[in-house]
XYZ file of C-alpha atoms in Angstrom:
111
model
C 143.167 93.090 118.598
C 139.328 92.383 117.834
C 137.979 91.893 114.381
C 134.562 92.910 113.625
C 132.424 90.832 110.974
C 128.945 90.081 110.407
C 126.921 86.991 109.097
C 124.359 88.003 106.404
C 121.454 86.114 105.434
C 119.751 87.208 102.130
C 116.199 86.539 101.367
C 114.713 87.293 98.199
C 110.745 87.486 97.937
C 110.768 84.469 95.448
C 111.884 82.358 98.395
C 115.572 82.164 97.535
C 118.182 82.655 100.223
C 122.095 82.745 100.954
C 124.352 83.548 103.579
C 127.625 85.261 103.668
C 130.319 86.604 106.114
C 131.454 89.914 105.604
C 133.428 92.479 107.193
C 132.319 95.164 109.590
C 128.449 95.571 110.117
C 126.562 96.333 106.622
C 123.685 98.848 106.877
C 122.817 98.813 103.281
C 123.277 97.280 99.873
C 126.303 99.606 99.435
C 128.115 97.673 102.146
C 127.775 94.353 100.412
C 128.445 95.186 96.950
C 131.924 93.935 97.081
C 131.387 90.426 98.265
C 130.823 88.052 95.690
C 128.238 85.671 97.127
C 126.227 88.905 97.286
C 126.958 89.853 93.477
C 125.985 86.643 92.577
C 122.643 86.341 94.439
C 121.640 90.061 93.245
C 122.344 88.501 89.587
C 120.173 85.168 90.138
C 117.315 87.174 91.659
C 117.506 90.180 89.630
C 113.495 90.217 89.036
C 112.696 90.153 92.644
C 110.969 93.395 94.106
C 112.923 93.284 97.216
C 115.615 91.505 99.124
C 115.691 91.290 103.065
C 118.966 91.263 104.588
C 119.430 90.011 108.216
C 122.702 90.934 109.922
C 124.226 89.165 113.041
C 127.176 91.139 114.055
C 130.359 89.350 115.986
C 133.776 90.485 117.284
C 136.682 87.867 117.041
C 139.071 88.711 119.782
C 139.509 91.229 122.325
C 140.985 94.745 122.295
C 141.037 97.381 119.904
C 138.212 96.784 117.235
C 139.217 96.672 113.625
C 136.821 95.839 110.546
C 137.914 92.189 109.314
C 138.922 92.276 105.784
C 138.416 89.842 102.959
C 141.397 87.636 103.763
C 140.324 87.353 107.392
C 136.558 86.612 106.099
C 137.890 83.724 103.936
C 139.788 82.171 106.709
C 136.640 82.311 109.046
C 134.550 81.108 106.420
C 136.705 78.264 105.705
C 136.316 77.126 109.333
C 132.518 76.637 108.854
C 129.635 77.646 110.621
C 131.057 76.047 114.137
C 133.391 79.012 113.906
C 130.589 81.332 115.194
C 130.515 79.375 118.420
C 134.270 79.592 118.987
C 134.903 80.921 122.663
C 136.748 83.834 121.351
C 133.857 84.928 119.041
C 131.197 87.332 120.579
C 128.142 88.288 119.501
C 127.660 91.948 119.101
C 123.818 92.472 117.862
C 121.388 92.073 115.222
C 120.060 94.220 112.588
C 118.174 94.042 109.227
C 117.418 96.118 106.102
C 115.638 95.966 102.659
C 116.938 96.222 99.301
C 114.689 97.245 96.565
C 114.608 96.368 93.005
C 115.362 99.915 91.659
C 118.525 100.171 93.496
C 119.435 96.410 92.667
C 118.968 97.162 88.861
C 120.935 100.318 88.904
C 123.825 98.690 90.861
C 124.340 95.325 89.293
C 126.417 95.672 85.906
C 127.743 91.909 85.884
C 124.441 90.044 85.148
């Protein structure tokens, strides 16, 4: 069994940044909205015009591919940044997307 997950670096146009691990390969803000670090970052940067998301994707293990769930992500996060260089963690690619303010303002209800 191989678990698919991504490291996402969020960069607001005011210079603030944050990193998080999440399951799968996010392609838009909708793929991140259930992750607490993303929610907090959006609330802290609600007045920004845009936020860039840089995505690095990984597989942990071998075999049939499943999306890592929130419990597996919590375990990976607890292992620290060095976990991404573990021999069983294999890079799968990079991507990026931009989140624009109108989307953010309609999405955030916790701020």
